[in-house]
Tab-separated table of C-alpha atoms in Angstrom:
chain	number	residue	atom	x	y	z
A	1	MET	CA	-0.246	102.180	-45.635
A	2	ILE	CA	1.724	100.341	-47.984
A	3	PRO	CA	5.570	100.808	-47.192
A	4	VAL	CA	8.178	101.466	-50.078
A	5	HIS	CA	11.260	99.597	-49.270
A	6	THR	CA	14.770	100.765	-49.994
A	7	ASN	CA	18.214	99.156	-49.321
A	8	PRO	CA	21.590	100.644	-48.369
A	9	GLU	CA	23.270	97.444	-50.436
A	10	ILE	CA	21.423	98.809	-53.712
A	11	GLU	CA	22.135	102.555	-53.201
A	12	LYS	CA	25.884	101.792	-53.004
A	13	LYS	CA	25.285	100.001	-56.285
A	14	GLU	CA	25.898	96.482	-54.603
A	15	ILE	CA	23.664	93.536	-55.013
A	16	LYS	CA	22.209	91.898	-52.082
A	17	VAL	CA	21.550	88.175	-51.830
A	18	VAL	CA	19.264	86.623	-49.072
A	19	GLU	CA	18.098	82.871	-48.703
A	20	LEU	CA	14.671	82.305	-48.210
A	21	LYS	CA	14.925	79.089	-45.886
A	22	SER	CA	12.334	76.647	-45.034
A	23	ALA	CA	10.790	77.303	-41.984
A	24	ALA	CA	7.117	78.194	-40.593
A	25	LYS	CA	4.626	79.735	-42.931
A	26	GLU	CA	5.700	83.250	-43.696
A	27	ILE	CA	3.681	86.183	-44.936
A	28	ASN	CA	4.979	89.169	-45.893
A	29	GLU	CA	3.464	92.584	-45.786
A	30	ILE	CA	2.283	94.172	-48.807
A	31	HIS	CA	5.040	96.635	-50.297
A	32	ARG	CA	6.608	98.023	-53.099
A	33	HIS	CA	10.426	98.617	-53.908
A	34	GLN	CA	12.736	101.302	-55.552
A	35	PHE	CA	14.850	98.445	-57.056
A	36	PHE	CA	14.594	95.166	-58.809
A	37	GLU	CA	14.238	91.825	-57.087
A	38	CYS	CA	14.667	88.264	-58.654
A	39	PHE	CA	13.322	85.374	-56.724
A	40	VAL	CA	14.468	81.899	-57.191
A	41	PHE	CA	12.448	79.325	-55.679
A	42	LEU	CA	14.211	75.888	-55.710
A	43	LYS	CA	11.094	74.378	-53.906
A	44	GLY	CA	7.746	75.879	-54.059
A	45	GLY	CA	4.551	76.423	-51.883
A	46	GLY	CA	2.599	79.294	-51.421
A	47	VAL	CA	1.320	82.682	-53.596
A	48	HIS	CA	3.025	85.726	-54.742
A	49	THR	CA	0.826	88.506	-55.340
A	50	ILE	CA	2.047	90.976	-57.799
A	51	ASP	CA	0.275	94.037	-58.885
A	52	PHE	CA	-3.073	92.738	-57.516
A	53	ILE	CA	-2.618	89.198	-59.529
A	54	ASP	CA	-1.876	86.023	-57.766
A	55	PHE	CA	0.923	83.894	-58.761
A	56	PRO	CA	1.414	80.433	-57.396
A	57	ILE	CA	4.941	79.654	-56.112
A	58	GLN	CA	6.407	76.580	-57.713
A	59	ASP	CA	9.310	74.465	-57.869
A	60	ASN	CA	12.153	75.599	-60.122
A	61	SER	CA	10.575	79.147	-60.846
A	62	ILE	CA	12.046	82.581	-60.926
A	63	HIS	CA	9.978	85.531	-60.147
A	64	ILE	CA	10.825	89.389	-61.403
A	65	ILE	CA	9.885	92.254	-59.406
A	66	THR	CA	10.314	95.748	-60.886
A	67	PRO	CA	10.562	99.293	-58.991
A	68	GLY	CA	7.235	100.506	-58.118
A	69	GLN	CA	5.136	97.088	-58.392
A	70	VAL	CA	3.086	96.125	-55.000
A	71	HIS	CA	3.719	92.785	-54.331
A	72	GLN	CA	3.355	90.089	-51.219
A	73	VAL	CA	4.903	86.790	-50.664
A	74	VAL	CA	3.242	84.128	-48.771
A	75	ARG	CA	5.417	81.055	-48.526
A	76	ASP	CA	4.281	77.597	-46.886
A	77	ALA	CA	6.644	76.084	-44.696
A	78	ASN	CA	8.879	73.916	-46.962
A	79	CYS	CA	9.157	76.843	-49.544
A	80	HIS	CA	12.709	77.569	-50.094
A	81	GLY	CA	14.741	79.741	-52.307
A	82	PHE	CA	16.848	82.888	-53.011
A	83	VAL	CA	16.068	86.605	-53.580
A	84	PHE	CA	18.518	89.022	-55.585
A	85	MET	CA	18.216	92.626	-54.969
A	86	PHE	CA	19.656	94.893	-57.650
A	87	ASP	CA	19.269	97.828	-59.760
A	88	LEU	CA	19.541	98.229	-63.553
A	89	ILE	CA	23.045	99.286	-63.251
A	90	HIS	CA	23.948	95.685	-62.638
A	91	ALA	CA	23.052	94.884	-66.291
A	92	GLY	CA	26.265	97.054	-67.165
A	93	SER	CA	27.054	97.259	-70.549
A	94	ASN	CA	24.496	94.050	-71.220
A	95	LYS	CA	21.962	96.141	-73.280
A	96	ILE	CA	19.744	92.838	-73.974
A	97	ILE	CA	19.413	92.411	-70.111
A	98	GLU	CA	18.848	95.837	-69.412
A	99	ASP	CA	15.798	96.000	-72.003
A	100	PHE	CA	14.597	92.533	-70.699
A	101	LEU	CA	14.023	94.124	-67.231
A	102	ILE	CA	12.780	97.596	-68.411
A	103	ASP	CA	10.206	95.702	-70.535
A	104	HIS	CA	8.869	94.050	-67.320
A	105	ASN	CA	8.506	97.324	-65.898
A	106	CYS	CA	6.596	98.877	-68.715
A	107	PHE	CA	4.488	95.928	-69.445
A	108	ALA	CA	1.563	94.832	-67.132
A	109	VAL	CA	1.866	91.499	-65.322
A	110	THR	CA	-0.612	90.217	-67.383
A	111	GLU	CA	1.118	90.700	-70.848
A	112	ILE	CA	4.584	89.780	-69.722
A	113	PRO	CA	4.015	87.424	-66.872
A	114	PRO	CA	6.539	88.106	-64.071
A	115	VAL	CA	7.203	83.950	-63.487
A	116	TYR	CA	9.294	81.803	-65.356
A	117	LEU	CA	8.892	78.131	-64.743
A	118	PHE	CA	11.671	75.707	-65.762
A	119	GLU	CA	11.905	71.992	-66.174
A	120	ASP	CA	12.606	69.746	-63.179
A	121	SER	CA	16.071	69.043	-65.070
A	122	PHE	CA	17.107	72.899	-64.566
A	123	ASN	CA	16.731	72.706	-60.585
A	124	GLU	CA	20.394	71.495	-60.139
A	125	VAL	CA	21.689	74.432	-62.222
A	126	MET	CA	19.725	76.711	-60.493
A	127	ALA	CA	20.629	75.318	-56.934
A	128	HIS	CA	24.401	75.668	-58.000
A	129	ILE	CA	24.061	79.298	-59.173
A	130	THR	CA	22.294	80.317	-56.184
A	131	LYS	CA	24.639	78.579	-53.617
A	132	GLN	CA	27.429	80.103	-55.190
A	133	CYS	CA	26.177	83.769	-55.186
A	134	LEU	CA	25.075	83.345	-51.576
A	135	GLU	CA	28.685	82.283	-50.700
A	136	GLU	CA	29.986	85.172	-52.824
A	137	PHE	CA	28.023	87.807	-51.143
A	138	ASN	CA	28.936	86.558	-47.622
A	139	SER	CA	32.656	86.845	-48.463
A	140	THR	CA	35.212	89.297	-48.352
A	141	ASN	CA	36.164	88.714	-51.833
A	142	PRO	CA	36.613	92.595	-53.359
A	143	LEU	CA	35.329	91.065	-56.709
A	144	LYS	CA	32.312	89.548	-55.206
A	145	ASN	CA	29.700	92.226	-56.460
A	146	TYR	CA	31.064	91.464	-59.972
A	147	LEU	CA	30.898	87.927	-59.643
A	148	VAL	CA	27.264	87.718	-58.270
A	149	THR	CA	26.346	90.473	-60.998
A	150	ASN	CA	27.609	87.718	-63.753
A	151	GLN	CA	25.814	84.919	-62.201
A	152	LEU	CA	22.316	86.947	-61.838
A	153	CYS	CA	22.615	87.663	-65.429
A	154	LEU	CA	22.987	84.291	-66.402
A	155	LEU	CA	19.769	83.229	-64.551
A	156	LEU	CA	18.212	86.388	-66.494
A	157	LEU	CA	19.505	84.952	-69.745
A	158	HIS	CA	18.014	81.635	-69.065
A	159	CYS	CA	14.395	83.415	-68.291
A	160	MET	CA	14.957	85.170	-71.679
A	161	GLN	CA	15.453	81.972	-73.698
A	162	LEU	CA	12.335	80.338	-71.998
A	163	SER	CA	10.394	83.222	-72.991
A	164	ARG	CA	11.552	83.147	-76.580
A	165	LYS	CA	10.878	79.354	-76.790
A	166	GLU	CA	7.161	79.989	-75.559
A	167	ASN	CA	6.770	82.947	-78.128
A	168	LEU	CA	6.451	85.540	-75.290
A	169	VAL	CA	8.538	87.750	-77.399
A	170	GLN	CA	8.575	88.246	-80.981
A	171	GLU	CA	11.419	90.757	-82.986
A	172	ASN	CA	9.962	92.526	-85.528
A	173	LYS	CA	9.028	96.093	-86.504
A	174	GLN	CA	5.465	96.168	-85.142
A	175	LEU	CA	6.565	94.773	-81.483
A	176	SER	CA	9.354	97.433	-81.518
A	177	THR	CA	6.669	100.228	-82.020
A	178	TYR	CA	4.623	98.573	-79.294
A	179	THR	CA	7.255	98.491	-77.158
A	180	ALA	CA	8.425	101.866	-77.467
A	181	PHE	CA	4.816	102.940	-76.988
A	182	ARG	CA	4.500	101.008	-73.593
A	183	ARG	CA	7.857	102.509	-72.268
A	184	LEU	CA	6.926	105.852	-73.095
A	185	LEU	CA	3.573	105.285	-71.546
A	186	LEU	CA	5.340	104.190	-68.460
A	187	SER	CA	7.361	107.436	-68.214
A	188	ASP	CA	4.872	109.727	-69.522
A	189	PHE	CA	1.373	108.570	-68.589
A	190	LYS	CA	0.989	111.421	-65.975
A	191	GLN	CA	1.235	114.164	-68.387
A	192	LEU	CA	0.274	112.386	-71.698
A	193	LYS	CA	-3.515	111.516	-71.692
A	194	LYS	CA	-4.634	111.097	-75.322
A	195	VAL	CA	-3.589	108.607	-77.934
A	196	LYS	CA	-2.792	111.647	-80.363
A	197	ASP	CA	0.104	112.510	-77.855
A	198	TYR	CA	1.748	109.115	-77.904
A	199	ALA	CA	1.276	108.856	-81.742
A	200	GLN	CA	3.020	112.022	-82.568
A	201	LYS	CA	5.911	111.091	-80.171
A	202	LEU	CA	6.200	107.808	-82.234
A	203	THR	CA	5.551	109.298	-85.351
A	204	ILE	CA	2.781	107.009	-86.458
A	205	SER	CA	-0.970	107.904	-86.881
A	206	GLU	CA	-3.542	107.146	-84.056
A	207	LYS	CA	-5.155	104.542	-86.228
A	208	GLN	CA	-1.726	102.611	-86.492
A	209	LEU	CA	-1.072	102.896	-82.857
A	210	ASN	CA	-4.641	101.702	-81.945
A	211	GLU	CA	-4.235	98.687	-84.455
A	212	ILE	CA	-0.836	98.130	-83.169
A	213	SER	CA	-2.417	97.971	-79.563
A	214	LEU	CA	-5.175	95.875	-79.959
A	215	GLN	CA	-3.140	93.167	-81.886
A	216	ARG	CA	-0.486	93.027	-79.342
A	217	SER	CA	-2.615	93.274	-76.049
A	218	GLY	CA	-6.314	92.987	-77.087
A	219	GLU	CA	-6.889	96.617	-75.863
A	220	THR	CA	-6.883	100.098	-77.836
A	221	ALA	CA	-4.050	102.645	-77.184
A	222	SER	CA	-6.458	104.605	-75.017
A	223	GLY	CA	-7.460	101.350	-73.173
A	224	LEU	CA	-3.889	101.074	-72.000
A	225	ILE	CA	-3.395	104.495	-71.040
A	226	TYR	CA	-6.567	104.310	-68.748
A	227	LYS	CA	-5.128	100.937	-67.670
A	228	GLN	CA	-1.626	102.349	-66.741
A	229	THR	CA	-3.470	105.322	-64.768
A	230	ILE	CA	-5.647	103.069	-62.831
A	231	LEU	CA	-2.697	100.884	-62.128
A	232	GLU	CA	-0.519	103.724	-60.615
A	233	ALA	CA	-3.861	105.091	-58.972
A	234	LYS	CA	-4.341	101.551	-57.112
A	235	ARG	CA	-0.517	101.543	-55.982
A	236	LEU	CA	-0.979	105.170	-54.704
A	237	LEU	CA	-4.238	104.358	-52.686
A	238	ASN	CA	-2.412	101.385	-51.169
A	239	THR	CA	0.221	103.766	-49.663
A	240	GLY	CA	-2.225	105.195	-47.474
A	241	ILE	CA	-2.665	108.569	-49.090
A	242	SER	CA	-6.032	110.187	-49.844
A	243	ALA	CA	-7.826	110.224	-53.321
A	244	LYS	CA	-7.343	113.865	-53.391
A	245	GLU	CA	-3.501	113.375	-53.201
A	246	VAL	CA	-3.612	110.637	-55.607
A	247	ALA	CA	-5.802	113.050	-58.206
A	248	TYR	CA	-3.127	115.595	-58.010
A	249	GLU	CA	-0.175	113.384	-58.250
A	250	LEU	CA	-1.676	111.867	-61.713
A	251	ASN	CA	-2.496	115.308	-62.977
A	252	PHE	CA	-6.555	115.188	-63.004
A	253	LEU	CA	-8.245	118.454	-62.675
A	254	ASP	CA	-9.705	117.975	-59.722
A	255	PRO	CA	-10.441	114.968	-57.114
A	256	ALA	CA	-14.098	114.931	-58.266
A	257	HIS	CA	-12.947	113.995	-62.095
A	258	PHE	CA	-10.561	111.665	-60.676
A	259	SER	CA	-13.068	109.701	-58.582
A	260	LYS	CA	-15.557	109.594	-61.259
A	261	PHE	CA	-12.715	108.166	-63.579
A	262	PHE	CA	-11.692	105.483	-60.938
A	263	LYS	CA	-15.296	104.174	-60.625
A	264	SER	CA	-16.029	103.992	-64.341
A	265	GLN	CA	-12.832	101.931	-64.674
A	266	THR	CA	-12.928	99.812	-61.712
A	267	GLY	CA	-16.621	99.623	-60.604
A	268	MET	CA	-15.800	100.945	-57.316
A	269	SER	CA	-15.050	104.362	-56.024
A	270	PRO	CA	-11.438	105.060	-54.529
A	271	SER	CA	-12.814	104.827	-50.949
A	272	GLU	CA	-14.310	101.480	-51.567
A	273	PHE	CA	-11.178	100.249	-52.985
A	274	LYS	CA	-9.005	101.319	-50.173
A	275	ASN	CA	-11.344	99.788	-47.540
A	276	ILE	CA	-10.866	96.507	-49.369
A	277	HIS	CA	-7.358	96.796	-49.378
A	278	ASP	CA	-6.721	98.138	-45.877
């Protein structure tokens, strides 16, 4: 069973900062969170698996993990960095950062990669910010949560700037519609199963929605609906619950219908998937 991690500091609306020290090779258990994590790797080495996709841990990189994602960190002995644990509330009134984080939660890791790789020249900046944050977190300063929040927001802004340079984000009407679709899909995919349901909510035609989806992702709108459903099914199956429970959680008519759908999309039955990932 894959555990779901909670954190007392997060529940009290406080950011937590942990140093990932160089030591023996470290293999974390596969798990998921109810909060965001921002990994800052000053020295790389190892692999970070996020929603079943492997990302190498490289020097001067930042990895963003969102609530609900399944992930595992396997760090080599010399890997060194920090991890911030936080919630959306820490974006405060900074709407641009809040939207940036929400997009990571809505889009698949193959669409908006959760890894940001910086030039070597940025290492000093990252080292200074993370060291300062750890010192503040461990202090008795009553303003420490605000100070750490500001520094975390600075790191996220650097990620946003890097993504814009690489043309991963384009500000136009079509992207706005696609983003709205993906956000709606994240929140309502258990209830809304058809393209027409989303098109109606977005006040566009099914054809328009499919054209936008194809241009932005290479997938039809129905394909994205299926992918979101399969991703959540895999996440739930990895928590140890039965295929029958997953079927009802995802509002399928019956377990047989769910099993047939899962096999048509993945090439294996739910039980075969569970056996592979146990």
